[in-house]
Coordinates of C-alpha atoms and ligand atoms in Angstrom, one line a residue:
Chain A
M247 CA 29.8 -5.0 -50.6
A248 CA 27.0 -7.0 -48.9
H249 CA 26.9 -6.2 -45.1
L250 CA 23.6 -7.8 -44.3
T251 CA 21.9 -10.5 -46.5
L252 CA 18.6 -11.9 -46.2
S253 CA 18.2 -14.9 -48.7
Q254 CA 15.0 -16.8 -49.4
V255 CA 13.7 -16.1 -46.0
G256 CA 10.5 -17.7 -45.3
I257 CA 8.6 -18.4 -42.2
S258 CA 5.5 -20.4 -41.1
F259 CA 3.8 -20.5 -37.7
T260 CA 1.8 -23.5 -36.6
R261 CA -1.0 -22.9 -34.2
G262 CA -3.7 -25.3 -33.1
G263 CA -2.5 -27.8 -35.9
K264 CA -3.0 -25.1 -38.6
T265 CA 0.2 -24.0 -40.4
S266 CA 0.2 -20.4 -42.0
E267 CA 3.1 -19.0 -44.0
V268 CA 3.6 -15.4 -43.1
L269 CA 6.8 -14.7 -45.1
R270 CA 8.0 -16.4 -48.3
E271 CA 11.1 -15.8 -50.3
V272 CA 12.3 -12.5 -48.8
D273 CA 15.6 -11.5 -50.5
L274 CA 17.3 -8.3 -49.4
T275 CA 21.0 -7.1 -49.4
I276 CA 22.0 -4.1 -47.3
A277 CA 25.2 -2.2 -47.6
K278 CA 27.2 -0.8 -44.6
G279 CA 26.0 2.4 -43.4
E280 CA 22.7 2.2 -45.4
F281 CA 19.4 3.3 -43.8
V282 CA 16.7 1.0 -45.0
S283 CA 13.1 1.3 -44.1
I284 CA 10.5 -1.5 -44.3
I285 CA 6.8 -0.2 -45.0
G286 CA 3.7 -2.3 -45.5
H287 CA 0.2 -2.8 -44.2
S288 CA -0.5 -3.8 -40.8
G289 CA 0.0 -7.7 -40.3
C290 CA 1.9 -8.3 -43.4
G291 CA 5.0 -9.5 -41.5
K292 CA 7.3 -6.4 -40.9
S293 CA 8.0 -7.1 -37.4
T294 CA 8.5 -10.8 -38.2
V295 CA 11.3 -9.9 -40.7
L296 CA 12.9 -7.7 -38.1
N297 CA 12.7 -10.4 -35.5
I298 CA 14.3 -12.8 -37.8
V299 CA 17.2 -10.5 -38.4
A300 CA 17.5 -10.0 -34.7
G301 CA 17.5 -13.7 -34.2
L302 CA 14.5 -13.6 -31.9
L303 CA 12.7 -15.7 -34.6
K304 CA 14.1 -18.6 -36.5
A305 CA 13.4 -18.6 -40.4
S306 CA 11.7 -21.7 -41.4
T307 CA 13.4 -21.6 -44.8
G308 CA 16.4 -19.5 -46.0
G309 CA 18.8 -17.5 -43.8
V310 CA 20.3 -14.2 -42.7
L311 CA 24.1 -13.4 -43.0
L312 CA 25.8 -10.5 -41.3
D313 CA 29.4 -10.1 -42.5
G314 CA 29.3 -13.5 -43.9
K315 CA 28.3 -15.2 -40.7
E316 CA 24.9 -16.8 -40.2
V317 CA 22.5 -15.1 -37.7
N318 CA 21.0 -17.8 -35.6
A319 CA 20.6 -16.2 -32.1
P320 CA 20.0 -12.7 -30.8
G321 CA 23.0 -10.5 -30.0
P322 CA 24.1 -7.0 -29.2
D323 CA 25.7 -6.8 -32.8
R324 CA 21.9 -6.4 -33.9
A325 CA 20.5 -4.2 -31.1
V326 CA 16.8 -3.7 -31.3
V327 CA 14.7 -0.5 -30.5
F328 CA 11.4 -2.1 -29.5
Q329 CA 8.0 -0.6 -30.5
N330 CA 6.9 -0.1 -26.9
H331 CA 10.4 1.0 -25.6
S332 CA 10.7 -2.1 -23.4
L333 CA 12.5 -0.3 -20.6
L334 CA 12.8 -2.2 -17.3
P335 CA 10.5 -0.1 -15.0
W336 CA 12.5 -0.8 -11.7
L337 CA 15.7 0.6 -13.1
T338 CA 16.5 4.2 -13.7
V339 CA 17.1 5.6 -17.2
R340 CA 20.9 5.3 -16.5
E341 CA 20.6 1.8 -15.1
N342 CA 18.6 0.7 -17.9
V343 CA 21.4 1.8 -20.4
A344 CA 24.0 0.5 -17.9
L345 CA 22.5 -2.9 -17.8
A346 CA 23.2 -3.3 -21.6
V347 CA 26.6 -1.5 -21.6
D348 CA 28.0 -3.5 -18.5
K349 CA 26.9 -6.7 -20.2
V350 CA 28.1 -6.1 -23.5
F351 CA 31.5 -4.4 -22.8
R352 CA 32.5 -6.4 -19.8
G353 CA 36.2 -7.3 -20.2
R354 CA 36.5 -4.9 -23.1
K355 CA 36.1 -1.6 -21.3
S356 CA 37.0 -0.7 -17.9
R357 CA 34.5 0.4 -15.4
A358 CA 35.4 4.0 -15.6
E359 CA 35.1 3.6 -19.5
R360 CA 31.8 2.1 -19.3
T361 CA 30.6 4.7 -16.9
E362 CA 31.7 7.4 -19.4
W363 CA 30.1 5.5 -22.4
I364 CA 26.8 5.3 -20.6
E365 CA 26.8 9.1 -20.1
H366 CA 28.0 9.7 -23.7
N367 CA 25.0 7.7 -25.1
L368 CA 22.5 9.5 -22.8
A369 CA 23.8 12.8 -23.8
L370 CA 23.7 11.7 -27.5
V371 CA 19.7 11.6 -27.2
N372 CA 19.6 14.5 -24.7
M373 CA 18.5 12.4 -21.8
M374 CA 21.2 13.3 -19.2
H375 CA 18.9 15.6 -17.3
A376 CA 16.5 12.8 -16.4
A377 CA 19.3 10.0 -16.0
D378 CA 18.1 9.1 -12.5
K379 CA 14.4 9.0 -13.3
R380 CA 12.5 5.8 -13.7
P381 CA 10.5 5.0 -16.9
P382 CA 7.1 5.6 -15.2
E383 CA 8.2 9.1 -14.4
I384 CA 9.3 10.2 -17.9
S385 CA 7.1 10.9 -21.1
G386 CA 6.8 8.4 -24.0
G387 CA 9.2 10.3 -26.2
M388 CA 11.7 10.2 -23.6
K389 CA 11.3 6.6 -23.2
Q390 CA 11.8 6.0 -26.8
R391 CA 15.0 8.1 -26.6
V392 CA 16.3 6.0 -23.8
G393 CA 15.5 2.8 -25.9
I394 CA 17.5 4.5 -28.8
A395 CA 20.4 5.2 -26.5
R396 CA 20.4 1.8 -25.0
A397 CA 20.5 0.1 -28.6
L398 CA 23.2 2.6 -29.9
A399 CA 25.3 2.1 -26.7
M400 CA 25.7 -1.6 -27.7
E401 CA 27.6 -0.4 -30.9
P402 CA 25.6 -2.7 -33.0
K403 CA 26.6 -3.4 -36.6
V404 CA 23.0 -3.1 -37.5
L405 CA 20.5 -1.2 -35.6
L406 CA 16.9 -2.5 -35.7
M407 CA 14.0 -0.3 -35.1
D408 CA 10.3 -1.5 -34.8
E409 CA 8.2 1.4 -35.5
P410 CA 10.2 3.4 -33.1
F411 CA 8.1 6.5 -33.2
G412 CA 4.7 4.8 -33.8
A413 CA 3.2 5.7 -30.4
L414 CA 4.4 9.3 -30.4
D415 CA 2.6 12.6 -31.1
A416 CA 3.7 14.4 -34.4
L417 CA 5.9 17.1 -32.8
T418 CA 7.8 14.6 -30.7
R419 CA 8.0 12.2 -33.7
A420 CA 9.5 14.9 -36.0
H421 CA 12.0 15.8 -33.3
L422 CA 13.3 12.3 -32.8
Q423 CA 13.3 11.7 -36.5
D424 CA 15.7 14.6 -36.8
S425 CA 17.8 13.2 -33.7
I426 CA 18.1 9.9 -35.5
M427 CA 19.1 11.4 -38.9
E428 CA 21.8 13.5 -37.0
I429 CA 23.0 10.6 -35.0
Q430 CA 23.1 8.1 -38.0
M431 CA 25.1 10.8 -40.1
R432 CA 27.8 10.9 -37.4
L433 CA 28.0 7.2 -36.4
K434 CA 27.3 5.8 -40.0
N435 CA 25.2 3.1 -38.4
T436 CA 23.5 0.5 -40.6
V437 CA 19.8 0.8 -39.8
I438 CA 16.6 -1.2 -40.5
M439 CA 13.6 0.7 -39.4
I440 CA 10.0 -0.4 -39.8
T441 CA 7.3 2.3 -40.2
H442 CA 3.7 2.9 -41.1
D443 CA 4.4 6.4 -42.1
V444 CA 5.2 7.2 -45.6
D445 CA 6.8 10.6 -44.9
E446 CA 9.0 9.2 -42.3
A447 CA 10.2 6.5 -44.7
V448 CA 11.0 9.0 -47.4
L449 CA 12.8 11.5 -45.1
L450 CA 14.9 9.1 -43.4
S451 CA 15.8 6.3 -45.8
D452 CA 18.4 5.5 -48.4
R453 CA 16.1 2.9 -49.6
I454 CA 12.5 1.9 -48.8
V455 CA 11.4 -1.7 -48.9
M456 CA 7.7 -2.2 -49.6
M457 CA 6.1 -5.4 -48.6
T458 CA 3.1 -7.1 -50.3
N459 CA 0.2 -8.1 -48.0
G460 CA 0.2 -11.4 -46.2
P461 CA -0.4 -14.3 -46.0
S462 CA 2.9 -15.3 -47.6
A463 CA 4.0 -11.6 -47.9
T464 CA 7.3 -10.8 -49.6
I465 CA 9.2 -7.7 -50.8
G466 CA 7.0 -6.2 -53.6
E467 CA 9.3 -3.4 -54.6
I468 CA 12.4 -1.5 -53.3
L469 CA 12.6 2.3 -53.8
T470 CA 15.9 4.2 -53.6
V471 CA 15.6 7.6 -52.3
P472 CA 18.4 9.8 -53.9
L473 CA 18.2 12.8 -51.5
K474 CA 21.4 14.3 -50.4
R475 CA 22.1 14.5 -46.6
P476 CA 21.7 16.2 -44.4
R477 CA 18.0 16.4 -45.1
R478 CA 15.8 19.2 -43.7
R479 CA 12.2 18.5 -43.7
L480 CA 11.3 22.1 -44.5
D481 CA 13.4 22.1 -47.7
L482 CA 11.8 18.9 -48.8
V483 CA 8.2 19.7 -48.7
E484 CA 8.4 21.0 -52.4
D485 CA 11.4 19.0 -53.5
A486 CA 10.7 17.2 -56.8
T487 CA 12.6 14.0 -55.7
Y488 CA 10.9 13.9 -52.4
V489 CA 7.4 14.3 -53.8
H490 CA 8.2 11.8 -56.4
A491 CA 9.4 9.2 -54.0
R492 CA 6.4 9.8 -51.7
A493 CA 4.0 9.5 -54.5
A494 CA 5.7 6.1 -55.5
V495 CA 5.3 4.8 -52.0
L496 CA 1.7 5.9 -51.7
E497 CA 0.9 4.3 -55.1
F498 CA 2.4 1.0 -54.1
L499 CA 0.6 1.0 -50.7
Y500 CA -2.9 2.2 -51.8
A501 CA -3.3 1.5 -55.5
R502 CA -1.4 -1.7 -56.2
H503 CA -1.4 -3.4 -52.9
A504 CA -4.4 -1.8 -51.1
Q505 CA -5.1 -3.5 -47.8
P506 CA -7.8 -6.2 -48.2
A507 CA -11.2 -4.7 -47.0
V508 CA -11.5 -7.5 -44.4
L509 CA -8.2 -6.2 -42.7
A510 CA -9.1 -2.6 -43.2
A511 CA -12.0 -2.9 -40.9
Chain B
M217 CA 9.9 -4.0 21.2
A218 CA 7.8 -6.3 23.3
S219 CA 8.1 -4.0 26.2
S220 CA 7.1 -0.9 24.2
S221 CA 4.0 -2.5 23.0
A222 CA 3.2 -3.7 26.5
L223 CA 3.3 -0.1 27.5
A224 CA 0.9 1.0 24.7
L225 CA -1.3 -1.9 25.6
G226 CA -1.4 -0.8 29.2
T227 CA -2.3 2.9 28.3
A228 CA -5.0 1.7 25.8
G229 CA -6.5 -0.5 28.6
R230 CA -6.5 2.1 31.3
D231 CA -7.3 5.4 29.5
T232 CA -10.5 4.0 27.8
A233 CA -12.9 6.3 29.8
S234 CA -11.1 9.4 29.0
V235 CA -10.4 8.8 25.4
K236 CA -14.0 9.6 24.2
S237 CA -14.0 12.9 25.9
R238 CA -10.8 14.0 24.7
G239 CA -11.4 13.0 21.1
P240 CA -13.1 16.2 19.8
I241 CA -10.5 18.4 21.5
I242 CA -7.8 16.8 19.5
T243 CA -9.7 17.3 16.4
M244 CA -10.3 20.9 17.1
K245 CA -6.6 21.6 17.7
G246 CA -6.3 20.5 14.0
I247 CA -4.2 17.4 13.8
K248 CA -7.1 16.0 11.9
G249 CA -5.1 13.6 9.7
V250 CA -3.7 11.7 12.6
A251 CA -6.8 11.8 14.7
A252 CA -9.0 10.6 11.9
R253 CA -6.8 7.5 11.8
V254 CA -6.4 6.9 15.4
I255 CA -9.6 7.9 17.1
P256 CA -12.0 5.5 15.4
P257 CA -10.2 2.4 16.4
L258 CA -9.8 3.8 19.9
V259 CA -13.3 4.5 20.2
V260 CA -14.4 1.1 19.1
L261 CA -11.8 -0.3 21.5
A262 CA -13.1 1.6 24.3
V263 CA -16.8 0.8 23.5
F264 CA -15.7 -2.9 23.2
M265 CA -13.8 -2.9 26.5
L266 CA -16.9 -1.3 28.4
L267 CA -19.3 -3.9 26.8
W268 CA -16.8 -6.6 28.0
E269 CA -16.5 -5.2 31.3
M270 CA -20.2 -5.0 31.8
L271 CA -21.0 -8.4 30.4
C272 CA -18.2 -10.2 32.3
S273 CA -18.3 -8.5 35.7
S274 CA -21.0 -10.9 37.2
P275 CA -19.3 -13.5 39.4
T276 CA -20.9 -16.3 37.2
A277 CA -19.3 -15.1 34.0
G278 CA -17.0 -17.6 32.3
L279 CA -14.4 -14.9 31.2
P280 CA -12.8 -12.3 33.4
P281 CA -13.6 -8.6 32.5
P282 CA -10.7 -6.5 31.4
S283 CA -10.1 -5.0 34.9
R284 CA -9.5 -8.5 36.3
V285 CA -7.4 -9.6 33.3
V286 CA -5.0 -6.7 34.2
T287 CA -4.9 -7.4 38.0
E288 CA -4.8 -11.2 37.6
A289 CA -2.1 -11.2 34.9
W290 CA -0.2 -8.4 36.1
D291 CA 3.0 -10.6 36.8
V292 CA 2.9 -11.5 33.2
I293 CA 2.4 -8.1 32.0
A294 CA 4.9 -6.4 34.1
H295 CA 7.6 -9.1 33.9
P296 CA 8.1 -10.2 30.3
F297 CA 11.7 -10.9 30.7
Y298 CA 12.0 -13.0 33.8
D299 CA 13.7 -16.5 33.3
N300 CA 13.6 -19.2 36.0
G301 CA 14.8 -21.8 33.7
G302 CA 13.0 -24.5 31.8
T303 CA 9.7 -23.4 30.4
D304 CA 9.2 -20.9 33.3
K305 CA 10.0 -17.8 31.4
G306 CA 8.6 -14.4 30.7
L307 CA 6.3 -13.7 27.8
F308 CA 9.1 -12.2 25.8
W309 CA 11.1 -15.3 25.8
H310 CA 8.1 -17.5 24.6
L311 CA 7.3 -14.9 21.9
A312 CA 11.0 -14.7 21.0
A313 CA 11.1 -18.6 20.6
S314 CA 8.1 -18.7 18.4
L315 CA 9.5 -15.8 16.2
Q316 CA 12.6 -17.7 15.9
R317 CA 10.9 -20.8 14.6
V318 CA 8.8 -18.8 12.2
A319 CA 11.9 -16.8 11.0
L320 CA 13.8 -20.1 10.3
G321 CA 10.9 -21.9 8.8
F322 CA 9.7 -19.0 6.7
S323 CA 13.2 -18.3 5.5
L324 CA 13.6 -21.8 4.3
A325 CA 10.2 -21.5 2.7
V326 CA 11.0 -18.3 0.9
I327 CA 14.3 -19.8 -0.7
A328 CA 12.6 -23.1 -1.7
G329 CA 9.3 -21.4 -2.6
V330 CA 10.9 -18.8 -4.9
M331 CA 13.0 -21.5 -6.6
L332 CA 10.2 -24.0 -7.1
G333 CA 7.9 -21.0 -8.2
T334 CA 10.4 -19.9 -10.7
L335 CA 10.8 -23.5 -12.1
V336 CA 7.0 -23.8 -12.4
G337 CA 6.6 -20.4 -13.8
Q338 CA 9.4 -20.9 -16.3
S339 CA 8.8 -24.5 -17.7
E340 CA 5.7 -25.6 -19.1
W341 CA 6.6 -29.3 -18.3
A342 CA 7.4 -28.5 -14.7
M343 CA 4.0 -26.7 -14.4
R344 CA 2.1 -29.6 -15.9
G345 CA 4.0 -32.1 -13.6
L346 CA 4.0 -30.1 -10.4
D347 CA 1.1 -27.8 -10.4
P348 CA -1.7 -30.4 -9.7
I349 CA 0.4 -32.1 -6.9
F350 CA 1.0 -28.6 -5.3
Q351 CA -2.7 -27.8 -5.6
V352 CA -3.6 -31.0 -3.6
L353 CA -0.8 -30.5 -1.0
R354 CA -1.5 -27.0 -0.2
T355 CA -5.0 -27.8 1.1
I356 CA -3.7 -30.0 3.7
P357 CA -4.2 -28.2 7.1
P358 CA -0.8 -27.3 8.8
L359 CA -1.3 -29.3 11.9
A360 CA -2.0 -32.5 9.8
W361 CA 1.7 -32.4 9.0
L362 CA 2.8 -32.3 12.5
P363 CA 2.6 -36.1 13.4
L364 CA 4.3 -37.0 10.1
S365 CA 7.2 -34.6 10.8
L366 CA 7.4 -35.8 14.4
A367 CA 7.8 -39.2 13.0
A368 CA 10.6 -38.1 10.6
F369 CA 12.5 -35.7 12.8
R370 CA 11.8 -37.3 16.2
D371 CA 12.1 -33.8 17.8
G372 CA 9.7 -31.1 18.4
Q373 CA 12.0 -28.2 17.3
P374 CA 12.6 -29.4 13.6
S375 CA 9.1 -30.5 13.4
A376 CA 7.7 -27.1 14.3
I377 CA 10.0 -25.5 11.8
F378 CA 8.9 -28.1 9.1
V379 CA 5.2 -27.1 9.8
I380 CA 6.0 -23.5 9.3
F381 CA 7.8 -24.3 6.1
I382 CA 5.3 -26.6 4.7
T383 CA 2.5 -24.1 5.5
S384 CA 4.0 -21.0 4.1
I385 CA 5.6 -22.3 1.1
W386 CA 2.5 -22.8 -1.1
P387 CA 1.3 -19.2 -1.5
I388 CA 4.9 -18.4 -2.2
I389 CA 5.3 -21.0 -4.9
I390 CA 2.0 -20.2 -6.6
N391 CA 2.4 -16.4 -6.6
T392 CA 6.1 -16.5 -7.8
A393 CA 5.0 -18.8 -10.6
V394 CA 2.2 -16.4 -11.6
G395 CA 4.8 -13.6 -11.4
I396 CA 7.3 -15.3 -13.5
R397 CA 4.7 -16.4 -16.1
N398 CA 3.6 -12.7 -16.3
I399 CA 7.1 -11.5 -17.2
P400 CA 6.5 -9.5 -20.5
Q401 CA 7.9 -11.0 -23.6
D402 CA 9.6 -7.6 -24.2
Y403 CA 11.9 -8.1 -21.0
R404 CA 12.9 -11.5 -22.3
N405 CA 13.6 -10.2 -25.6
V406 CA 15.8 -7.3 -24.2
S407 CA 17.8 -9.9 -22.1
A408 CA 18.2 -12.1 -25.2
V409 CA 19.6 -9.3 -27.2
I410 CA 22.1 -8.3 -24.5
R411 CA 22.7 -12.1 -24.0
L412 CA 22.2 -12.3 -20.2
N413 CA 23.0 -15.9 -19.0
P414 CA 20.4 -17.7 -16.8
I415 CA 21.7 -16.6 -13.7
E416 CA 21.9 -12.9 -14.6
F417 CA 18.4 -13.3 -16.1
F418 CA 17.1 -14.6 -12.8
W419 CA 18.5 -11.9 -10.7
K420 CA 18.2 -8.9 -13.0
I421 CA 14.9 -9.7 -14.9
M422 CA 13.0 -12.4 -13.2
L423 CA 13.1 -11.5 -9.5
P424 CA 12.6 -7.7 -9.9
S425 CA 9.7 -8.2 -12.6
A426 CA 8.0 -10.9 -10.4
A427 CA 8.7 -9.1 -7.1
P428 CA 5.3 -7.7 -6.6
Y429 CA 3.8 -11.1 -6.9
I430 CA 6.4 -12.7 -4.9
F431 CA 5.7 -10.2 -2.0
T432 CA 1.9 -10.9 -2.2
G433 CA 2.9 -14.7 -1.6
L434 CA 5.3 -13.7 1.1
R435 CA 2.5 -11.8 3.0
I436 CA 0.1 -14.6 2.9
G437 CA 2.9 -17.0 3.9
V438 CA 4.0 -15.1 6.8
G439 CA 0.5 -14.8 8.1
L440 CA -0.1 -18.5 7.7
S441 CA 3.1 -19.2 9.5
W442 CA 2.1 -17.4 12.6
L443 CA -1.3 -19.1 12.6
A444 CA 0.5 -22.4 12.4
I445 CA 3.2 -21.8 15.0
V446 CA 0.8 -21.1 17.7
A447 CA -1.2 -24.2 17.1
A448 CA 1.9 -26.5 16.5
E449 CA 3.5 -25.3 19.8
M450 CA 0.4 -26.2 21.8
L451 CA 1.1 -29.8 20.7
I452 CA 4.9 -30.0 20.8
G453 CA 5.5 -28.0 24.1
G454 CA 8.8 -26.5 25.1
V455 CA 9.2 -22.7 25.2
G456 CA 6.9 -20.8 22.7
I457 CA 3.9 -18.7 23.0
G458 CA 1.6 -21.7 21.8
F459 CA 2.9 -23.8 24.6
F460 CA 2.4 -20.7 27.1
I461 CA -1.2 -20.5 26.0
W462 CA -1.8 -24.2 26.6
D463 CA 0.0 -24.3 29.8
A464 CA -2.1 -21.3 31.1
W465 CA -5.2 -23.2 30.1
N466 CA -4.1 -26.3 32.0
S467 CA -3.5 -24.1 35.1
S468 CA -6.9 -22.3 34.5
H469 CA -5.1 -18.8 34.1
I470 CA -7.6 -17.4 31.7
S471 CA -6.4 -13.9 32.1
E472 CA -2.9 -14.8 31.0
I473 CA -4.4 -16.5 27.9
I474 CA -6.0 -13.2 27.1
V475 CA -2.9 -11.4 27.4
A476 CA -1.0 -13.8 25.4
L477 CA -3.7 -13.5 22.7
V478 CA -3.3 -9.7 22.5
Y479 CA 0.4 -10.2 21.9
V480 CA -0.1 -12.9 19.2
G481 CA -2.6 -10.6 17.4
L482 CA -0.2 -7.6 17.6
I483 CA 2.8 -9.6 16.4
G484 CA 0.9 -11.1 13.6
F485 CA -0.1 -7.7 12.5
V486 CA 3.5 -6.3 12.8
L487 CA 4.8 -9.3 10.8
D488 CA 2.3 -8.6 8.0
R489 CA 3.1 -4.9 8.0
L490 CA 6.8 -5.7 7.9
V491 CA 6.7 -8.0 5.0
A492 CA 4.4 -5.5 3.2
G493 CA 6.9 -2.7 4.1
V494 CA 9.9 -4.7 2.9
G495 CA 7.9 -5.3 -0.3
S496 CA 7.0 -1.7 -1.2
L497 CA 10.5 -0.8 -0.4
V498 CA 12.0 -3.5 -2.7
T499 CA 9.5 -3.0 -5.4
R500 CA 9.5 1.0 -5.0
G501 CA 5.8 1.2 -4.4
T502 CA 4.8 -0.7 -7.5
S503 CA 3.9 -3.8 -5.2
A504 CA 0.4 -5.3 -5.8
A505 CA 0.1 -4.9 -1.9
Ligands
LIG202 N1 4.4 -16.2 -32.9 C1 3.3 -16.1 -33.9 N2 2.6 -17.2 -34.2 C2 1.6 -17.2 -35.0 N3 1.4 -16.3 -35.8 C3 2.3 -15.1 -35.7 C4 3.2 -15.1 -34.8 N4 3.9 -13.9 -35.0 C5 3.3 -13.2 -36.0 N5 2.3 -14.0 -36.5 C6 1.4 -13.7 -37.7 O1 2.3 -13.1 -38.6 C7 1.6 -12.1 -39.3 C8 2.6 -10.9 -39.3 O2 2.8 -10.3 -38.1 P1 3.9 -9.2 -37.7 O3 3.7 -8.9 -36.4 O4 5.1 -9.5 -38.5 O5 3.0 -7.9 -38.6 P2 3.4 -6.5 -38.8 O6 3.6 -6.3 -40.2 O7 4.6 -6.2 -38.0 O8 2.2 -5.8 -38.3 P3 2.0 -4.3 -37.6 O9 2.4 -3.2 -38.7 O10 0.7 -4.3 -37.1 O11 3.0 -4.3 -36.5 C9 0.4 -11.7 -38.6 O12 -0.7 -12.2 -39.4 C10 0.5 -12.5 -37.3 O13 -0.8 -13.0 -36.8
LIG203 MG1 4.8 -4.9 -36.0

């Protein structure tokens, strides 16, 4: 059943009297519990797609349906993990999560239940030991984990992640990818994740959405990754399905839709 | 507080000669950190006092030397708390009255300034409409407002408070507006996703995010307030340090004026430190100050 539907989504920005079409006729249907990655060259409009689903941007044409209801404003049912973590630096780790939990569950959970829920989500991303530190005092990987905890704590119908591991070193990145896979297996979240990283896309996703280059970018191809879960990165290195999927994405990105030379510079 | 700084002042004045010789001994004893901060200003002060003493000790000098200031104004220094009714009060009461006016005028300016600054920072149209007007109004010297406010309020007390208010509000508005305009889009996105209402957004995102800027404005504002109140009180009369100075001038008590100026300077310094201290406490050290 269609959980989240993007139909004929297009968007244009007008700046200084000049209108540029960034997205055109993006059609995508995502089932409940599915993990979908969006991959494409820089500047093609991946973040724009995500922001439209989040409700932070308004589509010029077409629209987004979540469980049959049109999306027209941001809300906690579509929690976002932002690329640069976006934690509030004057709040501790715990307070950052609490700000969201207290707002989203006010009236639905008692104070004690909310406190427990905050702790639960911090424990989920292994951040209890630094719960009372402030963002400037913790590492980039830890900040990203707190951002994930904050988003998960909202119990979103769809979890939106904009290059959640983009700014991290390879080891931390691998570690967090494993955490995300493990959490997603347990909670069965529907996830849309933007990434630049082909291996990350193949490892984590049920389907990979590959976008053409802008302007007027759209979905070029959708690849299903038929790998069983749980997935272990070491087992996959020589797995035929994995290697095949990886090759297909690379072929799309670098052979058929190579980044225009101007942009590559 | 006034009495303790009076003590400190007395010591600084009388011990000037011995400070220089004691300096190296303290350093040798090893409390270098404190000494390095305390000794240079004391040395400068001692040299300054010596120069002053030498330049002004001739009978034809226009200003009294420090030694005569202390003996002539001893009444004022030693009895800050006396109260004979009317305006015949000790320095403490004059300073307290001035501080009270500053506290009231400045508090009103903080509330109005942060609100207007938020409006200007948040709304493109409010900025276009209000900013040019603010830029013109803020250049008006504080005392130029006094006749106008006397005409409006017909009383010295509210007029003085108004002058404080109008003097200190501009840096608060302008800095708050800059702080609000600089709130990262990320913070706005976070609050949109969790659906903070405008009031929650103001208290939980805007104020803390703009706090370093706001406190920069408050520090400038409180400094200007203190500058303005002394001048305003010279004109409106009544109890207040400005009036005290003017009254001393009219009775040719130059030594009392000098003592009063020392207090004005010290309190201005304390006010500035106080606002900066509150600022770094509130912003947990991230303050631009
Ligand atoms: N608010 C806006 N106004 C005008 N143009 C915009 C706006 N937001 C995005 N764009 C343009 O839309 C295009 C897509 O931007 P977007 O941020 O979605 O790219 P992206 O695929 O996420 O890139 P990256 O991988 O570098 O993050 C870019 O060319 C950008 O200049
Ligand atoms: Mg992006």
